Amino acid sequence: MSEPARIDASAERQPASEHWLDRADARLRGVLHGDAQERGLRYAARLALVCCLAYGLCMGSYAGRPGQMMVSAVKVPLLLGVTTALTLPPLLVVGTLLGLVSKLRRLLVAIAAAQAAVGLALAAVAPYTLLWYTTIAGYPIAILFNGAMFAVATVAGHTALRRATRPLVAEAPNVRWLVRLWVVLYAFVGVQMGWVLRPFIGNPGAPVQFFRESAWSNAYVEVWRIMRQVVGG
Amino acid sequence: MLIAIRRLDAILRGEATRPADLDSGDLRIPLAGIALVNVGLAAIYGVCMGSYAVFRGGDDAWMQVIASGVKMPALFGLTLLITLPSLYVFSALAGSSLKLSSVVKLLAAMLGVCLAVLASLGPIVAFFGVSAGDTVESYQFMKLLNVIMCGVAGVLGLGFLLRTLNRMIAIEMYKQEEADRAEALERGESEVIDDEPAGVSDAAPGSAERDTEPGGVHAEPGVRARAFAQRWDGPGESSANAGALDSMGQPTDRRAARVYRVWVVVFAVVGMQMSWVLRPFIGHPDMPFTWFRDREANFFFDVVRMLQTLLGISGE
């Protein structure tokens, strides 16, 4: 056997010798490309948790207060986790009704992969957020910037979800409708969850707090009221 | 109770409404058990609805939770009680061969589907109830949210009803067709067989051979249903894997199916008015707790008023 051929064979036999960065890269790509298998459920959930926590720390660092950083680090994973938990029961019941029981486990893995993709995207843009905080002053514009970062992460999550559910849709076209329904419900609940859990950034003029006194209100009613004020002058 | 929950699970999975299970012309579900599960599911959703009042505070806020938990099962039970007699009588008049017990079980299963969907949406309603403010707009939002949730559950439940009904009627007609065919063969009038109604001529392969066998008309349970299922299965599809909402062909008895469609509308209208009679379910933030409110207007006027308040056309 020639020398290069021997090296190739040994590389195939010993995947453990692969650099840990390459292994991490393969796993992350697996999540982003929707290749996460059933055993990847726990990995995807852990990844989402760690990445959201990291972004929360950055998000809360606007006024340089460690208390707000800790609070935001808890809130960002809560935002994604509780929203997902609230939208899973209807997903499971309607999925069962549509005759997709055998696909639900894989769908849950796909949803976990999508959450991990959201978290990864947030963690990836966290340096931009820090750069923004240090170079551009202004609380309202910081809110807008974070909104834009969340929008980018949402697109990443949706892309991962679409990729992960593609084989399922090929097997059962009804999965597409179930996923669409879930996405709408997730967005509907997520908006209110984000509203209730604010502040994430922390106004420098206000004390650090987990919930605002005015947290208990309806996001949609507030948005509608603002729109009416804008239109009505 | 556990058996009833398992049967409800089988209904949701579509396992209880596959042709092989409907061969006897009946849904094999424990009626009392399913009714109990339905009451439990309705109470869960009622509690979620009433949670809005608890977080707004007040002396009797918890009473609203209890009241809503009691009123939701009453809402569905009373609506069924009012609409069931007319459904049975008119469907029988229209020529449906479904027995009263079969109709009752079918409706209990339909309510099970409806209430399972509602109960699964309950945590979302409770979350909005907990986090919504105590303004009139947020109260109107909660009402609109509950109307939408009930609408979604209603559409899925009634879709299940019509699909299952189609299967049951089709199996009954298939049985009748087999009996007629066997009778015609006994008489030697094979030309009668050729004169079949449209849509039922493509019998399953081998079904004619079965009919010629002695006792073909009284074959063991499930045989006809399997033949029926084979007839509906498309290429690469199997009715054994059909979901509860999957269609298995067009209704074969259009008159009876039409009665059920009309009943679905009547059920929805009566249900909406019944919810108006039994209000409040959520609890107005500016009003004290009361079990029932005065009779005024109706559900439909209130929906218009609710939309007007939310859109700012006129405030309350």
Coordinates of C-alpha atoms in Angstrom, one line a residue:
Chain A
M1 CA 0.0 0.0 0.0
S2 CA 1.4 3.4 -0.9
E3 CA 2.0 6.0 1.8
P4 CA -0.9 8.4 1.0
A5 CA -3.3 5.6 0.8
R6 CA -2.2 4.3 4.2
I7 CA -2.7 7.8 5.7
D8 CA -6.2 8.0 4.2
A9 CA -7.2 4.6 5.6
S10 CA -5.9 5.5 9.1
A11 CA -7.8 8.8 9.0
E12 CA -11.0 6.8 8.3
R13 CA -10.4 4.4 11.1
Q14 CA -9.6 7.0 13.6
P15 CA -12.1 9.8 13.5
A16 CA -11.4 10.6 17.2
S17 CA -8.1 12.1 16.1
E18 CA -10.0 14.8 14.3
H19 CA -9.4 18.2 15.8
W20 CA -11.9 19.2 18.4
L21 CA -12.6 22.4 16.5
D22 CA -13.5 20.4 13.4
R23 CA -15.8 18.1 15.5
A24 CA -17.5 21.2 17.0
D25 CA -17.8 22.6 13.4
A26 CA -19.4 19.4 12.2
R27 CA -22.0 19.4 15.0
L28 CA -22.8 23.1 14.6
R29 CA -23.2 22.6 10.8
G30 CA -25.4 19.6 11.5
V31 CA -27.8 21.9 13.5
L32 CA -27.7 24.8 11.1
H33 CA -28.3 22.5 8.1
G34 CA -31.1 20.6 9.8
D35 CA -29.2 17.3 10.0
A36 CA -29.8 17.0 13.7
Q37 CA -30.8 13.4 14.5
E38 CA -32.9 12.3 17.4
R39 CA -29.9 12.0 19.7
G40 CA -29.2 15.7 18.8
L41 CA -32.3 16.9 20.7
R42 CA -30.5 17.3 24.0
Y43 CA -27.5 18.8 22.2
A44 CA -29.6 21.3 20.3
A45 CA -31.4 22.3 23.5
R46 CA -28.2 22.8 25.4
L47 CA -26.7 24.8 22.6
A48 CA -29.7 27.1 22.4
L49 CA -29.6 27.6 26.2
V50 CA -25.9 28.5 26.3
C51 CA -26.0 30.7 23.2
C52 CA -29.1 32.6 24.4
L53 CA -27.5 33.0 27.8
A54 CA -24.4 34.5 26.2
Y55 CA -26.4 36.9 24.1
G56 CA -28.4 37.9 27.2
L57 CA -25.2 38.8 28.9
C58 CA -24.2 41.0 26.0
M59 CA -27.6 42.5 25.6
G60 CA -27.8 43.5 29.3
S61 CA -24.4 45.2 29.2
Y62 CA -25.7 48.4 27.7
A63 CA -25.3 50.4 31.0
G64 CA -22.4 48.3 32.3
R65 CA -24.4 47.0 35.2
P66 CA -23.6 43.3 36.2
G67 CA -27.1 43.0 37.7
Q68 CA -28.8 43.8 34.4
M69 CA -26.5 41.5 32.5
M70 CA -27.4 38.6 34.8
V71 CA -31.1 39.3 34.5
S72 CA -30.9 39.5 30.7
A73 CA -28.9 36.3 30.6
V74 CA -31.8 34.5 32.3
K75 CA -34.5 36.3 30.3
V76 CA -33.3 35.5 26.8
P77 CA -33.3 31.7 27.3
L78 CA -36.7 32.1 29.1
L79 CA -38.1 34.0 26.2
L80 CA -37.4 31.2 23.7
G81 CA -37.9 28.3 26.2
V82 CA -41.3 29.3 27.6
T83 CA -42.7 30.4 24.2
T84 CA -41.7 27.0 22.8
A85 CA -43.2 25.2 25.8
L86 CA -46.5 27.1 25.5
T87 CA -46.8 26.3 21.8
L88 CA -46.0 22.6 22.0
P89 CA -49.3 21.3 23.3
P90 CA -51.4 22.6 20.3
L91 CA -48.6 21.3 18.0
L92 CA -48.9 17.8 19.4
V93 CA -52.7 17.7 19.5
V94 CA -53.2 19.1 16.0
G95 CA -50.3 17.0 14.7
T96 CA -52.0 13.9 16.1
L97 CA -55.3 14.9 14.6
L98 CA -53.6 15.3 11.2
G99 CA -52.3 11.8 11.4
L100 CA -48.7 12.8 12.0
V101 CA -48.1 11.0 15.2
S102 CA -45.1 9.0 13.8
K103 CA -43.5 12.3 12.6
L104 CA -43.9 14.3 15.8
R105 CA -40.7 13.2 17.5
R106 CA -38.6 14.2 14.4
L107 CA -40.6 17.5 14.3
L108 CA -39.6 18.2 17.9
V109 CA -36.0 17.6 17.0
A110 CA -36.4 20.0 14.1
I111 CA -37.9 22.6 16.4
A112 CA -35.1 22.2 18.9
A113 CA -32.6 22.6 16.0
A114 CA -34.4 25.8 15.0
Q115 CA -34.1 27.1 18.5
A116 CA -30.4 26.2 18.5
A117 CA -30.0 28.0 15.2
V118 CA -31.7 31.1 16.7
G119 CA -29.3 30.9 19.7
L120 CA -26.3 30.4 17.5
A121 CA -27.2 33.3 15.3
L122 CA -27.7 35.5 18.4
A123 CA -24.4 34.5 19.8
A124 CA -22.7 35.1 16.4
V125 CA -24.1 38.7 16.3
A126 CA -23.3 39.4 20.0
P127 CA -20.0 41.1 19.1
Y128 CA -21.8 43.5 16.9
T129 CA -24.1 44.4 19.7
L130 CA -21.2 45.0 22.0
L131 CA -19.5 47.1 19.3
W132 CA -22.8 49.1 18.9
Y133 CA -23.1 49.7 22.6
T134 CA -19.5 51.0 22.9
T135 CA -19.6 53.2 19.8
I136 CA -23.1 54.5 19.5
A137 CA -25.0 56.2 22.4
G138 CA -28.7 56.2 22.8
Y139 CA -31.1 53.8 24.5
P140 CA -33.9 53.9 21.9
I141 CA -31.5 53.1 19.1
A142 CA -30.0 50.3 21.1
I143 CA -33.5 48.8 21.4
L144 CA -33.9 49.1 17.6
F145 CA -30.5 47.5 17.0
N146 CA -31.3 44.5 19.3
G147 CA -34.7 44.2 17.5
A148 CA -32.8 43.9 14.2
M149 CA -30.5 41.3 15.6
F150 CA -33.4 39.3 16.8
A151 CA -35.0 39.6 13.4
V152 CA -31.7 38.2 11.8
A153 CA -31.7 35.3 14.3
T154 CA -35.4 34.6 13.6
V155 CA -34.6 34.3 9.9
A156 CA -31.7 31.9 10.8
G157 CA -34.1 29.8 12.9
H158 CA -36.7 29.7 10.2
T159 CA -34.2 28.6 7.6
A160 CA -33.0 25.8 9.9
L161 CA -36.5 24.8 10.6
R162 CA -37.4 24.6 6.9
R163 CA -34.3 22.6 6.2
A164 CA -34.9 20.2 9.1
T165 CA -38.5 19.6 8.1
R166 CA -37.9 19.2 4.4
P167 CA -37.6 15.3 4.6
L168 CA -40.7 15.2 6.8
V169 CA -42.7 17.4 4.3
A170 CA -41.6 15.0 1.5
E171 CA -43.0 12.1 3.5
A172 CA -46.2 13.8 4.6
P173 CA -47.2 17.1 3.0
N174 CA -49.5 17.9 6.0
V175 CA -46.3 18.6 8.0
R176 CA -45.9 21.8 6.1
W177 CA -49.2 23.1 7.3
L178 CA -48.5 22.0 10.9
V179 CA -45.2 23.8 10.8
R180 CA -46.7 27.0 9.4
L181 CA -49.4 26.9 12.1
W182 CA -46.8 26.4 14.8
V183 CA -44.7 29.3 13.5
V184 CA -47.7 31.7 13.5
L185 CA -48.6 30.6 17.0
Y186 CA -44.9 30.9 18.2
A187 CA -44.7 34.4 16.8
F188 CA -48.0 35.4 18.4
V189 CA -47.0 34.1 21.8
G190 CA -43.4 35.2 21.4
V191 CA -44.3 38.9 20.9
Q192 CA -46.3 38.9 24.1
M193 CA -43.6 37.0 26.0
G194 CA -41.0 39.5 24.8
W195 CA -43.2 42.4 26.0
V196 CA -43.8 40.8 29.4
L197 CA -40.1 40.0 30.0
R198 CA -38.8 43.4 29.2
P199 CA -36.5 45.2 30.0
F200 CA -33.8 43.2 28.3
I201 CA -31.4 46.0 27.7
G202 CA -32.0 48.1 30.8
N203 CA -32.6 51.8 30.7
P204 CA -29.6 53.5 32.4
G205 CA -32.1 55.9 34.1
A206 CA -34.1 53.2 35.8
P207 CA -33.1 50.7 38.5
V208 CA -32.2 47.1 37.6
Q209 CA -35.4 45.0 37.7
F210 CA -36.7 41.7 36.5
F211 CA -40.1 42.9 35.5
R212 CA -41.2 46.5 34.9
E213 CA -44.2 47.7 36.9
S214 CA -46.0 48.2 33.7
A215 CA -45.0 44.8 32.4
W216 CA -48.5 43.4 32.8
S217 CA -50.2 44.7 29.7
N218 CA -51.0 43.4 26.3
A219 CA -48.4 44.0 23.6
Y220 CA -50.9 43.9 20.8
V221 CA -53.2 46.4 22.5
E222 CA -50.3 48.7 23.2
V223 CA -49.1 48.5 19.5
W224 CA -52.6 49.1 18.3
R225 CA -52.9 52.2 20.6
I226 CA -49.6 53.6 19.4
M227 CA -50.7 53.1 15.8
R228 CA -54.0 54.9 16.4
Q229 CA -52.1 57.8 18.0
V230 CA -49.8 58.0 15.0
V231 CA -52.6 57.9 12.5
G232 CA -54.9 60.1 14.6
G233 CA -52.2 62.6 15.3
Chain B
M1 CA -61.1 6.8 33.3
L2 CA -57.7 5.7 32.0
I3 CA -59.4 3.6 29.4
A4 CA -61.5 6.7 28.3
I5 CA -58.3 8.8 28.0
R6 CA -56.7 6.1 25.9
R7 CA -59.8 5.9 23.7
L8 CA -59.7 9.7 23.3
D9 CA -56.1 9.4 22.3
A10 CA -57.1 6.7 19.8
I11 CA -59.8 9.1 18.5
L12 CA -57.2 11.9 18.0
R13 CA -54.8 9.6 16.3
G14 CA -57.6 8.5 14.0
E15 CA -57.3 4.8 15.2
A16 CA -60.9 4.7 16.5
T17 CA -62.4 5.9 13.2
R18 CA -60.7 3.7 10.7
P19 CA -63.0 1.6 8.5
A20 CA -62.1 -1.7 10.4
D21 CA -63.3 -0.1 13.6
L22 CA -66.4 1.4 12.1
D23 CA -67.6 -1.9 10.6
S24 CA -70.2 -2.4 13.2
G25 CA -71.7 0.9 12.3
D26 CA -70.7 2.3 15.7
L27 CA -67.8 4.0 17.3
R28 CA -66.2 1.7 19.9
I29 CA -65.8 4.2 22.7
P30 CA -66.9 4.2 26.4
L31 CA -69.5 6.9 26.3
A32 CA -69.6 7.7 30.0
G33 CA -65.8 7.7 30.2
I34 CA -65.4 10.0 27.2
A35 CA -68.1 12.3 28.6
L36 CA -66.1 12.5 31.9
V37 CA -62.9 13.2 30.0
N38 CA -64.7 15.9 28.0
V39 CA -65.9 17.5 31.2
G40 CA -62.4 17.5 32.6
L41 CA -60.9 19.1 29.4
A42 CA -63.6 21.8 29.3
A43 CA -63.0 22.6 32.9
I44 CA -59.2 23.0 32.2
Y45 CA -59.9 25.5 29.5
G46 CA -62.5 27.2 31.7
V47 CA -59.9 27.7 34.4
C48 CA -57.4 29.1 31.9
M49 CA -60.1 31.5 30.7
G50 CA -60.9 32.6 34.3
S51 CA -57.3 33.2 35.1
Y52 CA -57.6 36.7 33.7
A53 CA -59.8 37.7 36.6
V54 CA -57.4 36.4 39.3
F55 CA -54.5 38.5 38.1
R56 CA -56.7 41.6 37.9
G57 CA -57.4 41.1 41.7
G58 CA -60.7 41.8 43.4
D59 CA -62.6 40.2 46.3
D60 CA -64.1 37.3 44.3
A61 CA -61.5 36.8 41.6
W62 CA -61.1 33.1 42.4
M63 CA -64.8 32.7 42.1
Q64 CA -64.5 33.6 38.4
V65 CA -62.0 30.8 37.9
I66 CA -64.3 28.3 39.6
A67 CA -67.3 29.7 37.7
S68 CA -65.5 29.5 34.3
G69 CA -64.3 26.0 35.2
V70 CA -67.9 24.9 35.8
K71 CA -69.5 26.9 33.0
M72 CA -67.3 25.6 30.1
P73 CA -68.5 22.0 30.5
A74 CA -72.1 23.3 30.9
L75 CA -71.7 25.4 27.7
F76 CA -70.8 22.3 25.6
G77 CA -73.2 20.0 27.4
L78 CA -76.2 22.3 27.0
T79 CA -75.5 23.1 23.4
L80 CA -75.3 19.4 22.6
L81 CA -78.5 18.8 24.6
I82 CA -80.4 21.5 22.6
T83 CA -79.1 20.5 19.2
L84 CA -79.0 16.6 19.5
P85 CA -82.8 15.9 19.1
S86 CA -83.1 17.9 15.9
L87 CA -80.0 16.3 14.5
Y88 CA -81.3 12.8 15.2
V89 CA -84.8 13.4 13.9
F90 CA -83.8 15.2 10.7
S91 CA -80.9 12.8 9.8
A92 CA -83.3 9.9 10.3
L93 CA -85.8 11.7 8.0
A94 CA -83.1 12.2 5.5
G95 CA -82.5 8.4 5.4
S96 CA -79.4 8.1 7.6
S97 CA -79.2 4.6 9.1
L98 CA -77.1 5.7 12.1
K99 CA -78.7 4.7 15.4
L100 CA -79.2 7.1 18.2
S101 CA -76.4 5.5 20.3
S102 CA -74.1 5.8 17.3
V103 CA -75.0 9.5 16.9
V104 CA -74.4 10.2 20.6
K105 CA -71.0 8.5 20.5
L106 CA -70.0 10.3 17.4
L107 CA -70.9 13.7 18.9
A108 CA -69.1 12.8 22.2
A109 CA -66.0 11.9 20.1
M110 CA -66.4 15.2 18.2
L111 CA -66.6 17.2 21.4
G112 CA -63.5 15.2 22.6
V113 CA -61.5 16.4 19.6
C114 CA -62.8 20.0 20.0
L115 CA -62.0 20.1 23.8
A116 CA -58.6 18.4 23.4
V117 CA -57.6 21.2 21.0
L118 CA -59.1 23.8 23.3
A119 CA -57.3 22.4 26.4
S120 CA -54.0 22.3 24.5
L121 CA -54.5 26.0 23.7
G122 CA -55.4 26.7 27.4
P123 CA -51.9 27.5 28.6
I124 CA -51.5 30.2 25.9
V125 CA -54.9 31.7 26.9
A126 CA -53.8 31.6 30.6
F127 CA -50.4 33.2 29.7
F128 CA -52.2 36.1 27.9
G129 CA -54.7 36.3 30.9
V130 CA -51.8 36.5 33.3
S131 CA -49.8 39.1 31.3
A132 CA -52.7 41.2 30.0
G133 CA -53.4 44.5 31.6
D134 CA -56.6 45.5 33.3
T135 CA -57.7 48.0 30.6
V136 CA -60.9 47.7 28.7
E137 CA -58.9 47.1 25.5
S138 CA -57.0 44.2 27.0
Y139 CA -60.3 42.7 28.2
Q140 CA -61.7 43.0 24.7
F141 CA -58.5 41.4 23.4
M142 CA -59.0 38.4 25.7
K143 CA -62.6 38.0 24.5
L144 CA -61.5 38.1 20.9
L145 CA -58.6 35.7 21.6
N146 CA -61.0 33.2 23.2
V147 CA -63.5 33.5 20.3
I148 CA -60.6 32.7 17.9
M149 CA -59.4 29.8 20.0
C150 CA -62.9 28.4 20.3
G151 CA -63.4 28.9 16.5
V152 CA -60.2 27.0 15.7
A153 CA -61.2 24.1 18.0
G154 CA -64.7 24.2 16.6
V155 CA -63.5 24.0 13.0
L156 CA -61.2 21.0 13.8
G157 CA -63.9 19.2 15.8
L158 CA -66.6 19.7 13.2
G159 CA -64.2 18.7 10.5
F160 CA -63.6 15.5 12.4
L161 CA -67.4 15.0 12.7
L162 CA -68.1 15.3 9.0
R163 CA -65.2 13.1 8.0
T164 CA -66.1 10.3 10.4
L165 CA -69.7 10.6 9.4
N166 CA -68.8 10.2 5.8
R167 CA -66.9 7.0 6.6
M168 CA -69.8 5.6 8.7
I169 CA -72.4 6.4 6.1
A170 CA -70.2 5.0 3.3
I171 CA -69.6 1.7 5.2
E172 CA -73.4 1.4 5.9
M173 CA -74.1 2.0 2.2
Y174 CA -71.4 -0.5 1.2
K175 CA -72.9 -3.1 3.4
Q176 CA -76.3 -2.4 1.9
E177 CA -74.8 -2.6 -1.6
E178 CA -73.2 -6.0 -0.7
A179 CA -76.5 -7.3 0.6
D180 CA -78.3 -6.2 -2.6
R181 CA -75.7 -7.8 -4.7
A182 CA -75.9 -11.1 -2.9
E183 CA -79.7 -11.0 -3.1
A184 CA -79.5 -10.3 -6.8
L185 CA -77.1 -13.2 -7.3
E186 CA -79.4 -15.5 -5.4
R187 CA -82.2 -14.6 -7.7
G188 CA -79.9 -14.9 -10.8
E189 CA -80.5 -11.3 -11.8
S190 CA -77.0 -10.4 -12.6
E191 CA -78.0 -7.5 -14.8
V192 CA -79.1 -5.6 -11.6
I193 CA -75.5 -5.5 -10.5
D194 CA -74.5 -3.6 -13.6
D195 CA -77.1 -0.9 -12.8
E196 CA -75.1 0.5 -9.8
P197 CA -75.2 4.1 -8.7
A198 CA -72.3 6.3 -9.8
G199 CA -69.3 6.2 -7.6
V200 CA -69.8 2.7 -6.1
S201 CA -69.1 0.6 -9.2
D202 CA -65.3 0.3 -8.6
A203 CA -65.5 -2.4 -6.0
A204 CA -62.4 -3.7 -4.4
P205 CA -60.5 -6.5 -6.2
G206 CA -61.8 -9.8 -5.0
S207 CA -64.9 -8.4 -3.3
A208 CA -67.2 -10.0 -5.9
E209 CA -65.6 -13.3 -5.3
R210 CA -66.2 -13.0 -1.6
D211 CA -69.9 -12.2 -2.2
T212 CA -70.4 -15.4 -4.2
E213 CA -69.2 -17.4 -1.2
P214 CA -71.8 -18.9 1.1
G215 CA -72.4 -16.5 3.9
G216 CA -70.8 -13.6 2.1
V217 CA -73.4 -11.2 3.4
H218 CA -72.8 -12.2 7.0
A219 CA -69.0 -12.2 6.8
E220 CA -67.1 -11.7 10.1
P221 CA -66.8 -8.2 11.4
G222 CA -64.0 -6.2 9.7
V223 CA -64.1 -8.1 6.4
R224 CA -66.4 -5.6 4.7
A225 CA -64.7 -2.7 6.2
R226 CA -61.3 -3.9 4.9
A227 CA -62.9 -4.3 1.4
F228 CA -64.3 -0.8 1.8
A229 CA -61.0 0.6 2.9
Q230 CA -59.2 -1.1 -0.1
R231 CA -61.7 0.6 -2.4
W232 CA -60.8 4.0 -1.0
D233 CA -57.1 3.6 -0.8
G234 CA -55.2 5.4 -3.4
P235 CA -51.9 4.4 -4.9
G236 CA -49.3 4.3 -2.1
E237 CA -51.9 5.2 0.5
S238 CA -53.4 3.1 3.2
S239 CA -56.5 3.8 5.2
A240 CA -54.8 2.0 8.1
N241 CA -52.6 5.0 8.5
A242 CA -55.3 7.6 7.9
G243 CA -55.5 10.5 10.4
A244 CA -58.7 11.5 12.1
L245 CA -59.1 14.4 9.7
D246 CA -58.1 12.6 6.5
S247 CA -60.8 12.4 3.9
M248 CA -61.6 9.0 2.5
G249 CA -63.6 9.9 -0.6
Q250 CA -66.8 12.0 -1.1
P251 CA -69.9 11.4 1.0
T252 CA -72.0 8.8 -0.7
D253 CA -75.2 9.7 1.0
R254 CA -75.5 13.4 0.2
R255 CA -78.9 14.0 1.9
A256 CA -77.8 12.7 5.3
A257 CA -74.4 14.5 5.0
R258 CA -76.3 17.7 4.2
V259 CA -78.3 17.4 7.4
Y260 CA -75.1 17.1 9.4
R261 CA -73.6 20.1 7.6
V262 CA -76.6 22.2 8.5
W263 CA -76.5 20.9 12.0
V264 CA -72.8 21.9 12.3
V265 CA -73.9 25.5 11.6
V266 CA -76.8 25.3 14.0
F267 CA -74.5 23.8 16.7
A268 CA -72.1 26.7 16.2
V269 CA -74.8 29.4 16.4
V270 CA -76.5 27.8 19.4
G271 CA -73.1 27.4 21.1
M272 CA -72.3 31.1 20.5
Q273 CA -75.6 32.2 22.0
M274 CA -75.3 29.8 24.9
S275 CA -71.9 31.3 25.7
W276 CA -73.6 34.7 25.7
V277 CA -76.3 33.4 28.2
L278 CA -73.7 31.8 30.5
R279 CA -71.3 34.8 30.5
P280 CA -69.1 36.1 32.1
F281 CA -66.3 33.6 31.4
I282 CA -63.4 36.0 31.6
G283 CA -64.6 38.7 34.1
H284 CA -64.7 42.4 33.2
P285 CA -62.0 44.3 35.1
D286 CA -64.4 47.0 36.2
M287 CA -67.3 44.8 37.2
P288 CA -67.8 42.7 40.4
F289 CA -68.0 39.0 40.1
T290 CA -71.4 37.6 39.2
W291 CA -72.4 34.1 38.1
F292 CA -74.6 35.4 35.3
R293 CA -75.2 38.8 33.7
D294 CA -78.5 40.4 32.7
R295 CA -80.0 39.3 29.5
E296 CA -79.2 41.9 26.9
A297 CA -78.4 41.9 23.2
N298 CA -76.7 38.7 21.9
F299 CA -73.3 37.2 21.0
F300 CA -73.1 38.7 17.6
F301 CA -73.8 42.2 18.7
D302 CA -71.2 41.8 21.3
V303 CA -68.5 40.6 18.8
V304 CA -69.3 43.7 16.7
R305 CA -69.0 45.9 19.8
M306 CA -65.8 44.2 20.8
L307 CA -64.3 44.9 17.4
Q308 CA -65.5 48.5 17.5
T309 CA -63.8 49.0 20.9
L310 CA -60.5 47.5 19.7
L311 CA -60.6 49.4 16.5
G312 CA -61.4 52.6 18.3
I313 CA -64.6 53.2 16.4
S314 CA -66.5 53.7 19.7
G315 CA -65.3 53.2 23.2
E316 CA -67.1 51.4 26.0

